[in-house]
Coordinates of C-alpha atoms in Angstrom, one line a residue:
Chain A
X103 CA 12.3 9.4 -17.0
X104 CA 13.7 12.4 -18.9
X105 CA 12.6 10.4 -22.2
X106 CA 9.0 9.8 -21.2
X107 CA 8.5 13.6 -19.6
X108 CA 9.7 14.8 -23.0
X109 CA 7.7 12.2 -25.3
X110 CA 4.4 12.8 -23.0
X111 CA 4.5 16.5 -23.0
X112 CA 1.5 18.9 -24.1
X113 CA 2.8 21.8 -25.5
X114 CA -0.5 23.9 -24.6
X115 CA -0.8 22.2 -21.1
X116 CA 3.1 22.7 -21.0
X117 CA 3.3 19.6 -18.4
X118 CA 3.8 15.9 -19.5
X119 CA 0.5 13.9 -19.4
X120 CA -0.6 10.4 -18.3
X121 CA -3.5 8.3 -18.9
X122 CA -5.2 5.8 -16.6
X123 CA -7.8 3.4 -18.0
X124 CA -10.7 2.0 -15.8
X125 CA -14.4 0.6 -16.3
X126 CA -17.1 2.9 -17.7
X127 CA -19.1 3.3 -14.8
X128 CA -15.8 4.6 -12.8
X129 CA -14.7 6.6 -15.8
X130 CA -17.9 8.7 -15.9
X131 CA -17.1 10.2 -12.6
X132 CA -14.2 11.9 -14.5
X133 CA -16.6 13.8 -17.3
X134 CA -15.9 17.3 -15.6
X135 CA -12.5 18.4 -14.7
X136 CA -11.8 18.4 -10.8
X137 CA -11.6 15.1 -9.6
X138 CA -8.3 13.5 -8.2
X139 CA -6.9 10.3 -9.3
X140 CA -7.2 7.7 -6.4
X141 CA -4.1 6.0 -5.0
X142 CA -4.2 2.3 -4.7
X143 CA -3.6 0.9 -1.7
X144 CA -4.8 -2.6 -1.5
X145 CA -2.7 -5.9 -1.9
X146 CA -1.5 -7.1 -5.3
X147 CA -0.3 -4.1 -7.2
X148 CA 3.2 -4.3 -8.6
X149 CA 4.9 -1.5 -6.8
X150 CA 2.5 -1.4 -3.9
X151 CA 0.3 1.7 -3.0
X152 CA 0.4 4.3 -5.4
X153 CA -1.4 5.9 -8.6
X154 CA -1.0 3.5 -11.6
X155 CA -0.8 5.2 -14.9
X156 CA 1.0 5.0 -18.4
X157 CA 2.9 8.0 -19.9
X158 CA 0.8 9.6 -22.7
X159 CA 3.4 8.3 -25.2
X160 CA 2.0 4.7 -24.8
X161 CA -1.8 6.0 -25.2
X162 CA -3.5 2.3 -25.1
X163 CA -0.8 0.5 -23.3
X164 CA -3.4 -0.1 -20.2
X165 CA -6.4 0.1 -22.1
X166 CA -7.2 -3.7 -20.9
X167 CA -8.4 -2.4 -17.7
X168 CA -11.3 -0.5 -18.8
X169 CA -12.8 1.5 -22.0
X170 CA -12.7 5.0 -20.3
X171 CA -9.3 6.5 -20.2
X172 CA -8.7 9.2 -17.9
X173 CA -6.0 12.2 -18.8
X174 CA -4.3 14.2 -16.1
X175 CA -1.1 16.0 -15.9
X176 CA 2.0 15.7 -13.6
X177 CA 5.1 17.6 -12.7
X178 CA 8.1 15.4 -12.1
X179 CA 10.4 18.1 -11.1
X180 CA 12.0 17.0 -7.8
X181 CA 10.8 13.5 -8.0
X182 CA 13.0 10.2 -7.0
X183 CA 12.7 7.9 -10.0
X184 CA 13.6 4.2 -9.7
X185 CA 13.7 2.9 -13.4
X186 CA 13.1 -0.8 -12.8
X187 CA 12.9 -1.2 -16.5
X188 CA 16.6 -1.4 -15.9
X189 CA 17.6 -4.9 -15.0
X190 CA 20.1 -3.1 -12.4
X191 CA 17.7 -1.1 -10.6
X192 CA 15.5 -4.2 -10.4
X193 CA 18.6 -5.8 -8.7
X194 CA 18.7 -3.3 -6.2
X195 CA 15.3 -3.8 -4.8
X196 CA 16.1 -8.0 -4.7
X197 CA 19.1 -6.8 -2.9
X198 CA 17.4 -5.1 -0.4
X199 CA 14.6 -7.8 -0.1
X200 CA 17.6 -10.4 1.0
X201 CA 18.2 -8.5 4.3
X202 CA 14.5 -8.4 5.2
X203 CA 13.1 -10.3 8.1
X204 CA 9.7 -11.1 6.9
X205 CA 11.3 -12.2 3.4
X206 CA 11.1 -16.0 4.4
X207 CA 7.2 -15.7 4.8
X208 CA 6.8 -14.9 1.2
X209 CA 7.6 -18.3 -0.4
X210 CA 6.7 -20.5 3.0
X211 CA 3.1 -19.2 3.1
X212 CA -0.1 -18.8 1.3
X213 CA -0.5 -15.5 2.4
X214 CA 2.4 -13.6 0.7
X215 CA 0.2 -10.8 -1.1
X216 CA 0.4 -8.6 2.2
X217 CA 4.1 -9.2 2.8
X218 CA 4.9 -8.3 -0.8
X219 CA 2.7 -5.0 -0.8
X220 CA 4.2 -4.2 3.1
X221 CA 8.0 -4.7 1.5
X222 CA 7.2 -2.5 -1.7
X223 CA 5.8 0.1 0.5
X224 CA 8.7 0.0 3.0
X225 CA 11.4 -0.1 0.4
X226 CA 9.8 3.2 -1.6
X227 CA 9.5 5.0 1.9
X228 CA 13.3 4.2 2.9
X229 CA 14.6 5.6 -0.3
X230 CA 11.6 8.2 -0.5
X231 CA 10.9 7.2 -4.3
X232 CA 8.4 9.2 -5.9
X233 CA 7.9 7.0 -9.0
X234 CA 9.0 3.7 -10.2
X235 CA 9.0 2.9 -13.8
X236 CA 8.6 -0.5 -15.1
X237 CA 7.6 -2.7 -17.8
X238 CA 3.9 -4.3 -18.2
X239 CA 3.6 -7.3 -16.3
X240 CA 0.2 -7.9 -17.6
X241 CA -1.0 -7.7 -21.3
X242 CA -3.7 -8.1 -23.8
X243 CA -3.3 -11.7 -25.5
X244 CA -3.3 -10.2 -29.1
X245 CA -0.2 -7.8 -28.4
X246 CA -2.4 -5.2 -30.1
X247 CA -2.6 -2.9 -27.0
X248 CA 0.2 -3.5 -24.6
X249 CA 3.8 -4.0 -25.8
X250 CA 6.4 -5.7 -23.6
X251 CA 8.8 -2.5 -23.8
X252 CA 5.9 -0.1 -22.8
X253 CA 6.5 1.7 -19.6
X254 CA 3.9 2.0 -16.8
X255 CA 4.5 4.3 -13.6
X256 CA 3.4 3.6 -9.9
X257 CA 3.9 7.0 -8.4
X258 CA 3.4 7.8 -4.3
X259 CA 2.0 10.3 -2.3
X260 CA 4.1 11.0 0.8
X261 CA 3.0 12.5 4.0
X262 CA 5.1 14.9 6.3
X263 CA 6.4 11.6 8.2
X264 CA 7.6 10.1 4.6
X265 CA 4.8 7.5 5.1
X266 CA 2.8 6.5 1.7
X267 CA -0.5 8.2 1.5
X268 CA -3.9 6.8 0.4
X269 CA -6.9 8.4 -0.7
X270 CA -6.7 11.2 -3.6
X271 CA -3.5 12.0 -5.2
X272 CA -2.0 15.3 -5.3
X273 CA 0.7 14.4 -7.6
X274 CA -1.6 14.5 -10.9
X275 CA -3.9 17.5 -11.9
X276 CA -6.6 18.1 -13.8
X277 CA -7.8 14.5 -14.3
X278 CA -10.7 14.2 -17.3
X279 CA -12.0 11.5 -18.9
X280 CA -10.8 12.0 -22.5
X281 CA -10.3 8.7 -24.2
X282 CA -13.2 6.1 -24.9
X283 CA -11.8 2.8 -26.1
X284 CA -14.2 0.3 -28.5
X285 CA -12.9 -2.4 -27.3
X286 CA -13.3 -4.4 -24.0
X287 CA -11.3 -7.1 -22.2
X288 CA -11.9 -9.8 -19.7
X289 CA -9.3 -11.8 -17.8
X290 CA -7.6 -15.1 -19.3
X291 CA -6.8 -18.0 -17.1
X292 CA -3.8 -17.6 -15.7
X293 CA -4.6 -14.0 -15.1
X294 CA -1.7 -12.7 -16.6
X295 CA -3.5 -11.6 -20.3
X296 CA -6.6 -10.3 -20.9
X297 CA -8.4 -11.2 -24.1
X298 CA -10.5 -8.4 -26.5
X299 CA -14.0 -9.3 -26.6
X300 CA -14.7 -7.7 -29.9
X301 CA -11.8 -8.3 -31.7
X302 CA -12.5 -6.3 -34.5
X303 CA -8.6 -5.6 -35.9
X304 CA -5.6 -7.5 -35.9
X305 CA -3.4 -4.6 -36.3
X306 CA -1.8 -2.2 -33.8
X307 CA -2.6 1.5 -33.6
X308 CA 0.1 4.2 -34.1
X309 CA 1.2 5.6 -30.6
X310 CA 2.6 8.8 -31.8
X311 CA -0.8 9.3 -33.9
X312 CA -3.5 8.3 -30.6
X313 CA -1.1 10.5 -28.0
X314 CA -1.1 13.5 -30.4
X315 CA -4.9 13.6 -30.8
X316 CA -5.4 12.6 -27.0
X317 CA -3.3 15.2 -25.9
X318 CA -4.9 18.1 -28.2
X319 CA -8.6 17.0 -26.7
X320 CA -7.2 17.2 -23.3
X321 CA -5.7 20.7 -23.8
X322 CA -9.0 21.7 -25.8
X323 CA -10.6 20.7 -22.8
X324 CA -13.5 19.7 -25.0
X325 CA -14.2 16.1 -26.8
X326 CA -13.4 12.5 -26.5
X327 CA -11.0 10.7 -28.3
X328 CA -12.5 7.4 -29.7
X329 CA -10.4 4.4 -29.9
X330 CA -11.7 2.0 -32.7
X331 CA -10.9 -1.9 -32.2
Chain B
X1127 CA -23.1 -1.8 18.0
X1128 CA -22.9 1.4 16.2
X1129 CA -25.4 2.0 13.5
X1130 CA -22.9 3.8 11.3
X1131 CA -20.6 0.3 11.2
X1132 CA -23.8 -1.5 9.8
X1133 CA -24.1 1.3 7.3
X1134 CA -20.2 1.0 6.2
X1135 CA -20.0 -2.7 5.7
X1136 CA -20.8 -3.1 2.8
X1137 CA -19.1 -0.2 1.3
X1138 CA -16.0 -1.2 3.3
X1139 CA -16.1 -4.8 1.8
X1140 CA -16.3 -3.5 -1.4
X1141 CA -13.5 -1.2 -0.9
X1142 CA -11.2 -4.2 0.5
X1143 CA -12.2 -7.7 -1.1
X1144 CA -10.0 -8.0 -4.2
X1145 CA -12.5 -10.5 -5.6
X1146 CA -14.5 -6.9 -6.9
X1147 CA -11.7 -5.8 -8.7
X1148 CA -9.3 -2.9 -8.6
X1149 CA -11.6 -0.4 -9.8
X1150 CA -14.5 -1.2 -7.8
X1151 CA -12.0 -1.3 -4.5
X1152 CA -11.0 2.1 -5.3
X1153 CA -14.6 3.7 -6.2
X1154 CA -15.9 2.1 -3.0
X1155 CA -13.0 3.6 -0.9
X1156 CA -14.0 6.9 -2.7
X1157 CA -17.4 6.9 -2.3
X1158 CA -16.9 6.0 1.6
X1159 CA -14.6 9.0 1.8
X1160 CA -16.9 11.0 0.3
X1161 CA -19.6 9.7 2.6
X1162 CA -18.1 10.4 5.5
X1163 CA -17.4 13.9 4.7
X1164 CA -21.1 14.4 3.4
X1165 CA -22.4 13.3 6.3
X1166 CA -21.4 14.6 9.5
X1167 CA -23.2 12.4 11.8
X1168 CA -21.9 9.0 10.3
X1169 CA -18.5 10.5 10.3
X1170 CA -18.5 11.6 14.0
X1171 CA -20.1 7.8 15.2
X1172 CA -17.0 5.8 12.9
X1173 CA -14.5 8.2 14.8
X1174 CA -15.7 7.4 18.0
X1175 CA -12.9 6.1 20.3
X1176 CA -14.3 3.0 21.0
X1177 CA -16.3 1.5 17.9
X1178 CA -17.4 -1.9 19.8
X1179 CA -20.2 -2.2 22.5
X1180 CA -19.4 -5.7 22.7
X1181 CA -16.1 -7.8 21.2
X1182 CA -18.8 -10.0 19.2
X1183 CA -19.6 -6.9 17.5
X1184 CA -16.1 -7.3 15.5
X1185 CA -18.2 -10.1 13.4
X1186 CA -20.5 -7.2 11.5
X1187 CA -17.3 -6.8 9.1
X1188 CA -14.6 -8.7 7.8
X1189 CA -11.2 -8.6 9.2
X1190 CA -9.9 -6.5 6.0
X1191 CA -12.8 -4.0 6.4
X1192 CA -11.6 -3.2 10.0
X1193 CA -8.2 -3.0 9.2
X1194 CA -9.0 -0.5 6.6
X1195 CA -11.1 1.3 8.9
X1196 CA -8.3 1.5 11.5
X1197 CA -6.1 3.1 8.5
X1198 CA -8.7 5.5 7.8
X1199 CA -9.3 6.5 11.4
X1200 CA -5.4 7.1 11.8
X1201 CA -5.2 9.3 8.9
X1202 CA -8.2 11.4 10.8
X1203 CA -5.9 11.6 14.2
X1204 CA -8.0 9.2 16.1
X1205 CA -6.0 7.0 18.7
X1206 CA -5.9 3.3 18.1
X1207 CA -8.9 1.6 19.7
X1208 CA -7.4 -1.4 21.5
X1209 CA -10.5 -2.8 22.5
X1210 CA -11.1 -3.6 18.5
X1211 CA -7.5 -4.8 18.3
X1212 CA -8.0 -7.5 21.1
X1213 CA -11.3 -8.4 19.2
X1214 CA -9.8 -8.6 16.1
X1215 CA -6.7 -10.5 17.4
X1216 CA -9.1 -13.6 18.1
X1217 CA -9.6 -13.8 14.4
X1218 CA -5.9 -13.1 13.5
X1219 CA -5.2 -16.8 13.2
X1220 CA -2.6 -16.5 10.4
X1221 CA 0.9 -15.2 10.5
X1222 CA -0.6 -12.5 7.7
X1223 CA -3.3 -11.1 9.7
X1224 CA -1.2 -11.1 13.0
X1225 CA 1.4 -9.1 10.8
X1226 CA -1.0 -6.6 9.4
X1227 CA -2.2 -5.8 13.3
X1228 CA 1.2 -5.2 14.1
X1229 CA 1.9 -3.0 11.5
X1230 CA -1.2 -1.0 12.1
X1231 CA 0.1 -0.4 16.0
X1232 CA 3.8 0.0 15.1
X1233 CA 3.3 2.6 12.6
X1234 CA 0.8 4.7 14.8
X1235 CA 2.2 8.2 15.0
X1236 CA 0.6 9.0 18.1
X1237 CA 1.9 5.9 20.2
X1238 CA 5.3 6.5 18.2
X1239 CA 5.5 9.9 19.6
X1240 CA 4.8 8.5 23.0
X1241 CA 8.1 6.4 22.9
X1242 CA 10.2 9.1 21.2
X1243 CA 13.4 7.9 20.0
X1244 CA 14.6 4.6 20.3
X1245 CA 17.9 5.6 20.9
X1246 CA 16.8 7.8 24.1
X1247 CA 14.5 5.0 25.0
X1248 CA 15.7 3.2 28.5
X1249 CA 15.0 -0.1 27.3
X1250 CA 16.4 -1.7 30.9
X1251 CA 14.2 0.6 32.9
X1252 CA 11.7 -1.6 35.0
X1253 CA 9.5 1.5 34.8
X1254 CA 9.4 1.8 31.0
X1255 CA 5.8 0.7 29.7
X1256 CA 4.7 0.7 26.0
X1257 CA 2.0 3.1 25.4
X1258 CA 0.0 0.3 23.6
X1259 CA -1.4 -2.7 26.2
X1260 CA -2.4 -4.7 22.9
X1261 CA 1.2 -4.6 22.0
X1262 CA 2.6 -5.1 25.7
X1263 CA 0.4 -8.2 25.7
X1264 CA 2.0 -9.3 22.3
X1265 CA 5.2 -9.2 23.9
X1266 CA 4.1 -10.9 27.3
X1267 CA 2.3 -13.6 25.1
X1268 CA 5.5 -14.4 23.2
X1269 CA 7.8 -14.4 26.0
X1270 CA 5.2 -17.1 27.8
X1271 CA 5.0 -19.3 24.6
X1272 CA 1.4 -18.3 24.1
X1273 CA 2.5 -16.8 20.8
X1274 CA 5.7 -17.4 18.5
X1275 CA 8.2 -15.2 19.7
X1276 CA 10.4 -15.8 16.7
X1277 CA 7.7 -14.7 14.5
X1278 CA 7.0 -11.5 16.6
X1279 CA 10.5 -10.4 16.4
X1280 CA 10.4 -10.6 12.8
X1281 CA 7.5 -8.6 12.6
X1282 CA 9.0 -6.0 15.2
X1283 CA 11.9 -5.9 13.2
X1284 CA 10.2 -5.4 10.0
X1285 CA 7.8 -2.7 10.9
X1286 CA 11.1 -1.0 12.4
X1287 CA 9.8 1.9 14.0
X1288 CA 10.7 3.3 17.5
X1289 CA 7.7 1.6 19.1
X1290 CA 8.3 -1.8 17.5
X1291 CA 12.0 -1.8 18.5
X1292 CA 11.1 -0.7 22.3
X1293 CA 8.3 -3.5 21.9
X1294 CA 11.4 -6.0 20.8
X1295 CA 14.0 -4.7 23.4
X1296 CA 11.0 -5.5 26.0
X1297 CA 10.7 -8.8 24.4
X1298 CA 14.6 -9.5 24.8
X1299 CA 14.6 -8.3 28.3
X1300 CA 12.0 -10.7 29.5
X1301 CA 12.9 -13.8 30.9
X1302 CA 11.2 -16.9 29.2
X1303 CA 12.0 -20.3 27.8
X1304 CA 13.0 -19.0 24.4
X1305 CA 14.5 -15.6 25.5
X1306 CA 18.5 -17.0 25.4
X1307 CA 17.9 -18.3 21.7
X1308 CA 16.0 -15.1 20.7
X1309 CA 18.8 -12.8 21.9
X1310 CA 21.3 -15.1 20.1
X1311 CA 19.4 -15.1 17.0
X1312 CA 19.0 -11.1 16.8
X1313 CA 22.7 -10.6 18.2
X1314 CA 23.6 -12.9 15.2
X1315 CA 21.9 -10.8 13.0
X1316 CA 23.2 -7.5 14.0
X1317 CA 26.7 -8.4 14.0
X1318 CA 27.0 -10.3 10.5
X1319 CA 27.9 -8.2 7.7
X1320 CA 27.7 -4.9 9.9
X1321 CA 30.5 -2.3 10.6
X1322 CA 31.5 -2.7 14.4
X1323 CA 29.9 1.2 15.2
X1324 CA 26.8 0.2 13.4
X1325 CA 26.2 -3.3 15.1
X1326 CA 26.9 -1.7 18.6
X1327 CA 24.3 1.0 17.9
X1328 CA 21.8 -1.7 17.0
X1329 CA 22.5 -4.1 19.9
X1330 CA 22.2 -0.8 22.3
X1331 CA 19.1 0.3 21.0
X1332 CA 17.8 -3.6 21.8
X1333 CA 19.2 -3.6 25.2
X1334 CA 21.8 -6.2 23.9
X1335 CA 24.9 -4.0 24.4

């Protein structure tokens, strides 16, 4: 986490930045500052209820989810983080799962999405995990946007009783549309990859150059970073 | 039927049906919250203690939309609508749906406050009543084999709140055809691999000490 914070911190803002990609019609809601990032609370997300973002040091890793990149800053001081990019940390969750009464419902029913979601939320609540880091579990089929070693974040908001909240997140600040991708993706079958529709390039862009440009646009609160295919 | 439900149904469907995609789900939820903030009449309608005029009104929205709305109402501090729970229970034909309802009830803050700490809950007192009739009926149905008592036990343990542990204690103390086996199963779970003191504490909580 320390490395992510260091690599994603913008000097003028003074805090690390994250980016969340979304379809254009929703990205437009973030053209002016003041909107909060939303907490994803329905079934099917990798680590349950939370805001799913990528540190700015992986600037287009989640571009597969939409052309509009919304940038926001966060303060990780005091966070409890589980780094599931490490197999040992991932094994802690798997070990915890073995003791859960409803685990048997996952492999033997067709309704496993909800049980999985519940278990992930309960694990994060039990250990009060503000953030889980994990490697991408979905990518672009050409490998030009998402690399296997990238790190994604699932960040939770807790209420006074230690329960994960829904609604607007208070963990991220000054969310604003900063990046517009030229490329757009559609889900492949099976849905673990997404393919570029324009596919005008066959080379991966340099993360450091893109990150610096995005950070500069964000801190200046002016202009958009346009990322060509 | 409350008119606000008819107004909200489409938005809630977009907020909960995964076929619309993540972004649509999230933005629909956002628009719902915006709409209920801006329109006081709709908001107060949706926060009424009782949402149904008739149990058949439950057909106005999908199961997932109702459960989402129940969660939203809980966040606004509204007491659970038990009539709605009974109506939804009729369509809870899968373990997944039954678990969803039990989670909504089991994690309800007000109901848990009424139970207090399970460690101080008098599980063997005949006068103890659960604060939710719906949950009491879940226990009764399981004890009389109208529902699967082993499934209910797993769900109550998984939710693991003071309320669901109190409900489990009630189930274990009730006379019924499967109760001996249930008690053996729960006792086995709380003795295997636990320190004696931990095991004793858990069995006491559930009235098996």
